[in-house]
Amino acid sequence: MSTISEAQQLLQKYYGYSSFRSGQEEIIKNILQGRDTLGIMPTGGGKSVCYQIPALMQDGTTLVISPLISLMKDQVDSLESHGIAATYINSSLEQKEVSARIRKAGKESYKLLYIAPERLESERFIALLQTLPISMVAIDEAHCISQWGHDFRPCYLSIAKLIQELPNRPVVTAFTATATQEVQLDILRLLNMKGSHMVVTGFNRENLALSILREGNKKDFILRYIKQNKNQAGIVYAATRKEVEDVFETLRKQGIAVGKYHAGLSDEERIASQDAFLFDDLRVMVATNAFGMGIDKSNVRFVLHHNMPKTMEAYYQEAGRAGRDGEPSECILLFSPQDIQLQKFLIEQSASAPERKMNEYKRLQLMVEFCHTPQCLANAILHYFGERDHSEPCGRCGNCKDERELTDITVEAQKIFSCIRRMKERFGVSFIADVLKGAANKRVRQYSFDSLPTYGAMREYKDKEITDLIHVLVAEGYIALTDGQYPVAKLTSKAAAVLHSEASVYQRVWNRRKESFSSLDQLLFEQLRVLRKELSTRDRVPPYVIFPDSTLRELSEKIPTEAASMLRIKGVGEVKFAKY
């Protein structure tokens, strides 16, 4: 039986690392012992190594099911650069080429074969796979199999059928970065993972600094931020094609090397834009959530969200595309109240079943609460994914870095709670804000709310300030909102204590973070980046496939001058040493 020490030798030989990251060794041990395994690891946590190393150690071929064409090409390019035989089959290939690759796979010419899940909807293709010596099936982005996952894809349901119909049942492995406990159990059940083992390495990304901004002009902020970080690669996410185009044009007109990516572009346009970003020809990509799943570009230093995503899973997966190399990176979400209405519109436009739609509204509300919490943002993420043992503030997020003293807002909170109670806890946030503001509209008069003692009680505030304050109180557990498209505000026992003057409420007034990444001034590091780009152009692979930024930084710090010391640099394996 293969041992973990053999696995470590292969890790050093092919990948240039002397030890496994957290969780990798346990997952690989399970696979080598023939156990089905579900790995829950953060973006950038090294999920692919968990099945690539065992694939090298087993007879036959490992079948990797991956959701995007770009990801497959990326992974195969990377494997080939390490000297590992791999290929992919997807819709970009002619049938003749598909048949040729299947024949070669039948002769065990490849250790890994990547396919798209849509292929499994074809009985003919499943029949071809049944002729191959498949020793393991590895499923990437496994949360897509659950209708409670944030990116449910019905084609993923065909995977269980494939596994069942293969002549010899392979070891089944599944990986994801964003799955709640409910989704984790769904994955195990739907894939029928026998005697399965689940390895959860945690969701914490200590190199990411999360921030939420709830004020100002979004495009102005994005433009200013990108100019301040002019040597860094980054992604700007927007909710709709129109907003992608608007932000793209704003940046392009300012002379920034920027690309765009959304479903309204042709396949050729999307591929060209993506490749230019991967090859460092474009510094910034403006995109909808269609971009990025599985994109293995390691040196993305920032992710900016022009709009609030509709779920915590989507947000953390997109934010997690920053800093995959472990280097410090920044993730800033630019929130406005209009984002809530936009996401509700998108939920209504979807063809989801009523039960799923209700679940999407519930998760949207949790995302809104996240955008208003004054608590540590990293802890809020970890608690959402079930890691309740984290209580120490991270010290690096926007909320933790806000150094001003807390402001007592007990009086304002009492006015809001009193108004909700007098309105019989039957209405939503916007209407409550109207009454507190003293709005003279038809609906207020219709319910005679203009005669309430709390009518106009917060007249000196702007509408947005009142709704923001209500959402903060929701996030802090004083107010509960019902599920659905039109949530109704209800008071909790926590609010009752404040109304009876038995407890106080405090809030920090938002302070925009001013610090940003400074451009690197290390001459050798920049020279290595230039050299990497030349090699990248020569070999027709993205620069980070040659070496990630973290390897270049270590090279520039340690300056190895002979083979032994260079091979000790993380990311420099024997194949890459010989090649570069």
mmCIF file of C-alpha atoms in Angstrom, residues 45 128 280 486 529:
data_model
loop_
_atom_site.group_PDB
_atom_site.id
_atom_site.type_symbol
_atom_site.label_atom_id
_atom_site.label_comp_id
_atom_site.label_asym_id
_atom_site.label_seq_id
_atom_site.Cartn_x
_atom_site.Cartn_y
_atom_site.Cartn_z
ATOM 1 C CA GLY A 45 -6.195 25.859 0.628
ATOM 2 C CA LEU A 128 -17.221 5.700 -23.249
ATOM 3 C CA ASP A 280 -1.027 39.515 -16.635
ATOM 4 C CA TYR A 486 -41.226 41.526 1.923
ATOM 5 C CA ARG A 529 8.266 39.267 -12.630
#
